[in-house]
mmCIF file of C-alpha atoms and ligand atoms in Angstrom:
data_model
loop_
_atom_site.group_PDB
_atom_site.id
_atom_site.type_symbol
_atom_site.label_atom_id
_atom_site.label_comp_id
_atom_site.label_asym_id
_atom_site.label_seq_id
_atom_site.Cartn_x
_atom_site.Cartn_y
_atom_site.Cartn_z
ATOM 1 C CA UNK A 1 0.000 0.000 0.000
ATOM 2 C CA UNK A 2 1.099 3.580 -0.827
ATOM 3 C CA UNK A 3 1.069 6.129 1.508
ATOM 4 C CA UNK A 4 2.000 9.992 1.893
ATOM 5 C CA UNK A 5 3.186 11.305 5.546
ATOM 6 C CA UNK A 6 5.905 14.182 6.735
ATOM 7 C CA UNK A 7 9.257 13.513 8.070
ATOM 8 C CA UNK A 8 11.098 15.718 9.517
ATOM 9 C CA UNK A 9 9.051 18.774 7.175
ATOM 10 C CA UNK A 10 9.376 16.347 4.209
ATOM 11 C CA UNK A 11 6.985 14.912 2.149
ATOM 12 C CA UNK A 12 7.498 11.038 1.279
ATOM 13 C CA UNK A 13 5.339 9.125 -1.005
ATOM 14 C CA UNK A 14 6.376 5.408 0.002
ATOM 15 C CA UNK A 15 5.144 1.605 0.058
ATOM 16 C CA UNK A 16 4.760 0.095 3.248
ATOM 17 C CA UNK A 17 3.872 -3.588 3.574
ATOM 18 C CA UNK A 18 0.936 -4.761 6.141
ATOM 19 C CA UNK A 19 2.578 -5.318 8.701
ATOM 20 C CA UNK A 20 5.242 -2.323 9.016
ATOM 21 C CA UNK A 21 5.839 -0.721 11.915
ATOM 22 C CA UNK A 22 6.511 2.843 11.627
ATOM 23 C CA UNK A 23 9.941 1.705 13.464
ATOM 24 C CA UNK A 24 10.652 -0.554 10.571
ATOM 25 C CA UNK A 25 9.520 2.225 8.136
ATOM 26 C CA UNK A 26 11.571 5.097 9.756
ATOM 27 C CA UNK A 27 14.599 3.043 9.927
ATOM 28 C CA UNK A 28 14.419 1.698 6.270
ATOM 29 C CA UNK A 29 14.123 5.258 5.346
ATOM 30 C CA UNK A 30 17.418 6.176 7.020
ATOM 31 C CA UNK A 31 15.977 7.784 9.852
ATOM 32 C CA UNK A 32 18.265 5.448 12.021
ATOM 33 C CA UNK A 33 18.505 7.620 15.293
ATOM 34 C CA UNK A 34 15.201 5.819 15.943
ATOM 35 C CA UNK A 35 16.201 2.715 18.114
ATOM 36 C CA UNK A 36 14.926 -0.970 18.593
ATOM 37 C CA UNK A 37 14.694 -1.735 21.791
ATOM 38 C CA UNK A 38 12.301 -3.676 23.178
ATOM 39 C CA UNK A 39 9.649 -3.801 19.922
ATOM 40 C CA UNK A 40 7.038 -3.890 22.043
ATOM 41 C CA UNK A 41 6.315 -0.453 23.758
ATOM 42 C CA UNK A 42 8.068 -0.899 26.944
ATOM 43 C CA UNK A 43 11.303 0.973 26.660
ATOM 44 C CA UNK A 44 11.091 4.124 24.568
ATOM 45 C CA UNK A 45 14.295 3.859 22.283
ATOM 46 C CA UNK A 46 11.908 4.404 19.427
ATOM 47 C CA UNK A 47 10.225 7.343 20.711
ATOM 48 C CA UNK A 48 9.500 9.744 17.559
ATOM 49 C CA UNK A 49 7.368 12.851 17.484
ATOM 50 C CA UNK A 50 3.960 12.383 15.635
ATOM 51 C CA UNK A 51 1.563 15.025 15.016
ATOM 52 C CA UNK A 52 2.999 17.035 18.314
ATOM 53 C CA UNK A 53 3.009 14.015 20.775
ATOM 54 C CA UNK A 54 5.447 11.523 21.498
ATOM 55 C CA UNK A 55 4.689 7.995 20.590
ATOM 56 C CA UNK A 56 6.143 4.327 20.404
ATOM 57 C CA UNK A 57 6.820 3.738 16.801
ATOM 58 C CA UNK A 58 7.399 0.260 17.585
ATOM 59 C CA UNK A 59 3.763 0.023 18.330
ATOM 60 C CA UNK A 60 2.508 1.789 15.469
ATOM 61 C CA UNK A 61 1.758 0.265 12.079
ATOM 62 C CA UNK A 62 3.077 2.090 9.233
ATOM 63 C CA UNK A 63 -0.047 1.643 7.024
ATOM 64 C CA UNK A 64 -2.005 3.932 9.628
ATOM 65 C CA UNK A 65 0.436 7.311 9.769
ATOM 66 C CA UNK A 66 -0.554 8.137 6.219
ATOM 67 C CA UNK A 67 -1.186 12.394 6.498
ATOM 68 C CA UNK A 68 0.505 12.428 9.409
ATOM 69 C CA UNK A 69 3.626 14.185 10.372
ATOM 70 C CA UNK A 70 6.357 12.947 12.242
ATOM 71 C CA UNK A 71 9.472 14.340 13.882
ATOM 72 C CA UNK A 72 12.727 12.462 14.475
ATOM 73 C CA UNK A 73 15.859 13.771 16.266
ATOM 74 C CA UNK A 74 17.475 13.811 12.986
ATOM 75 C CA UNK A 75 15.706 17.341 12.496
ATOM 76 C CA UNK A 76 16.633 18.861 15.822
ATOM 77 C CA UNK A 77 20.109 19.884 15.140
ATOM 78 C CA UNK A 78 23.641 19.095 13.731
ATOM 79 C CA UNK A 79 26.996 18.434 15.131
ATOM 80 C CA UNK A 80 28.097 21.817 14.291
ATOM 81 C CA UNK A 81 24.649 23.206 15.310
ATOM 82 C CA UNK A 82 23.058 21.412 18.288
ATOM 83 C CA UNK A 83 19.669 21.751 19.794
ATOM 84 C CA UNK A 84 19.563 23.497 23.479
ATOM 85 C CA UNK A 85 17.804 19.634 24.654
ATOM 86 C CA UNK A 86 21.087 18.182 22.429
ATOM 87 C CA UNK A 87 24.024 19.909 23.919
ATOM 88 C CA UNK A 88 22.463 19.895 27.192
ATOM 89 C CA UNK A 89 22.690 16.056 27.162
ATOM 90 C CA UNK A 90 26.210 16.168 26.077
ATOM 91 C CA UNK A 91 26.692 18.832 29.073
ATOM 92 C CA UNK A 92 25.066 17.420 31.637
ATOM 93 C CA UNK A 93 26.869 13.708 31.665
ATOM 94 C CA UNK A 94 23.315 12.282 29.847
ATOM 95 C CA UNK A 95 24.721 10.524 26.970
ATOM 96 C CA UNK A 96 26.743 7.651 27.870
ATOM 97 C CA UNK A 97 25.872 4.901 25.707
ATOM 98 C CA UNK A 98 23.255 6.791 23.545
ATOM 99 C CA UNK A 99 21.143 3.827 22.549
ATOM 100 C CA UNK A 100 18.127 5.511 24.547
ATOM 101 C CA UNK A 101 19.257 9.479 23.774
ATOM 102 C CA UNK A 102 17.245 9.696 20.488
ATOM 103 C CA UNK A 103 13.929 9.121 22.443
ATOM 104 C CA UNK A 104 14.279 10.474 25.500
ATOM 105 C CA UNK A 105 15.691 14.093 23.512
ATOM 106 C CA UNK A 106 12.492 13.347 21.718
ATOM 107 C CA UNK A 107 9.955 12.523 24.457
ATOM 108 C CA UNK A 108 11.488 16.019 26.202
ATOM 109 C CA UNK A 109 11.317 17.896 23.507
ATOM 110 C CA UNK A 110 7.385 17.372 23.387
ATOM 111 C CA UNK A 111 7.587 18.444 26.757
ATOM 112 C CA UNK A 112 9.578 21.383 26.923
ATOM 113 C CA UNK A 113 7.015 22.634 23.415
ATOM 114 C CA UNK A 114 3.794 21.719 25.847
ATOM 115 C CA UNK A 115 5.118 22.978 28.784
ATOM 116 C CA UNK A 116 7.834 25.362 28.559
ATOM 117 C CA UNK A 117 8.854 25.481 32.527
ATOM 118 C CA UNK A 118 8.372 21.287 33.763
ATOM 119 C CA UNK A 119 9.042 20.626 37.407
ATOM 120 C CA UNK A 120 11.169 17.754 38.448
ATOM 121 C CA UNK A 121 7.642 15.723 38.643
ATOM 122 C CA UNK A 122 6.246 16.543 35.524
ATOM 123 C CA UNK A 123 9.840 15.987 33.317
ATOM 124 C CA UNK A 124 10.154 11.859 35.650
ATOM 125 C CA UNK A 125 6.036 11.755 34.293
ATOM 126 C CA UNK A 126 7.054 12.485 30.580
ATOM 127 C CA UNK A 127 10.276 10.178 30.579
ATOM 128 C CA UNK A 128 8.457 7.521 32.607
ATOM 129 C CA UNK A 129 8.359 5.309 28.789
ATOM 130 C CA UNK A 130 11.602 5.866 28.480
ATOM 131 C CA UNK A 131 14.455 3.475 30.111
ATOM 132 C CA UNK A 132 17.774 3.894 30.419
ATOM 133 C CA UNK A 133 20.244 1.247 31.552
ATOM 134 C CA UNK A 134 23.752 3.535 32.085
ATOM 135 C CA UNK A 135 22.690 7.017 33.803
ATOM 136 C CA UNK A 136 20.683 6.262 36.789
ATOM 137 C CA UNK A 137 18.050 9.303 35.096
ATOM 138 C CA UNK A 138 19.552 11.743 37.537
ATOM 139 C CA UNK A 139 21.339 13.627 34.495
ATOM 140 C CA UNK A 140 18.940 12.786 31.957
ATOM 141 C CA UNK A 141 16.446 14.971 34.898
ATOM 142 C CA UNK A 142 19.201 17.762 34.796
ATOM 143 C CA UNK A 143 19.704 18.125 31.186
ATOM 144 C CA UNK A 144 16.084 18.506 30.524
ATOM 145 C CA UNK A 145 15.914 20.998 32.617
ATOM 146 C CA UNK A 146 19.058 22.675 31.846
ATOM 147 C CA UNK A 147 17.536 23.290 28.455
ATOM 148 C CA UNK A 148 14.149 24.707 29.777
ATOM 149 C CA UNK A 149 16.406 27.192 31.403
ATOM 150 C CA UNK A 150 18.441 28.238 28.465
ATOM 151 C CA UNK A 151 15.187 28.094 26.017
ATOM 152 C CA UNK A 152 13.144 30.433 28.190
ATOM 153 C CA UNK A 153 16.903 32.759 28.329
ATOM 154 C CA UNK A 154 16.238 33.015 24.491
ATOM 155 C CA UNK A 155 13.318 33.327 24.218
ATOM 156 C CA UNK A 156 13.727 36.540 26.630
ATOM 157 C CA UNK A 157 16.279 37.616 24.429
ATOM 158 C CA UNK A 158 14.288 37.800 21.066
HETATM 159 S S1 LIG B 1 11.331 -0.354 20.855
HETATM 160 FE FE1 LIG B 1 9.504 0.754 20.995
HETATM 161 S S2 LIG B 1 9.165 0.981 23.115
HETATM 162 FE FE2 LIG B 1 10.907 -0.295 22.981
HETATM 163 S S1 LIG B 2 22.811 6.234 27.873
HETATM 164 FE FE1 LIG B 2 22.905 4.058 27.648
HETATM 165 S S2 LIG B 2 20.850 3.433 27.802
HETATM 166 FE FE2 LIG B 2 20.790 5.526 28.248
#
């Protein structure tokens, strides 16, 4: 079956097969920053964007995004030019083996664009999908909120 959605502000026109995942699609399409984990909505390493909310892609079949719009990590920034949420991981001690950074930048970054100033309780709420097996959270907690701080200083600024 053809079908037409957005990825990352691009339109794609592609064949999916029955029983696709939007994981399996993203990744086939290059998007690889979007990560297998579990395959089965428990762990949050394929958390994309979709239509403003975070979602498993693992859980979602491809056939059903068609219209829809979805947001990777690949279109948050660039080596050279990092997102705030991006450098604050790197900052903050949050990336160590990266296999869950992709989707829990992505789950926070749905948060910090519905709610620009998270406590502590609402960022744990919004990363509860998402595991990670080498930080211990405490400076996954910090970046996020590192980068609510310096978004809200720019936004001052302009
Ligand atoms: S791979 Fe989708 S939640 Fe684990
Ligand atoms: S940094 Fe390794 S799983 Fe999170």
């Amino acid at each position: 079956m053809e079908i037409i959605l957005t990825v990352n502000k691009q339109s794609r026109k592609v064949e999916v097969r029955p029983a696709e995942t939007l994981l399996d699609l993203l990744r086939r399409l290059g998007y690889k920053s979007v990560k297998y984990g579990c395959g089965e909505g428990a762990c949050g390493a394929c958390t994309v964007i979709m239509d403003g909310r975070p979602v498993n892609s693992c859980l979602i079949l491809a056939v059903t995004v068609d219209g829809r719009e979805v947001t990777t990590v690949e279109d948050l920034g660039t080596i050279q030019k990092p997102h705030l949420l991006q450098s604050a991981f790197v900052e903050s001690g949050a990336v160590q083996c990266g296999f869950c950074t992709p989707g829990m930048i992505m789950a926070a970054k749905a948060l910090l664009d519905r709610n620009p100033s998270p406590s502590e309780d609402e960022i744990k709420e919004a990363l509860d999908g998402n595991l990670c097996r080498c930080t211990g959270y405490v400076q996954i907690i910090e970046a996020v909120r590192l980068a609510a701080r310096r978004m809200k200083a720019e936004k001052k600024k302009n």
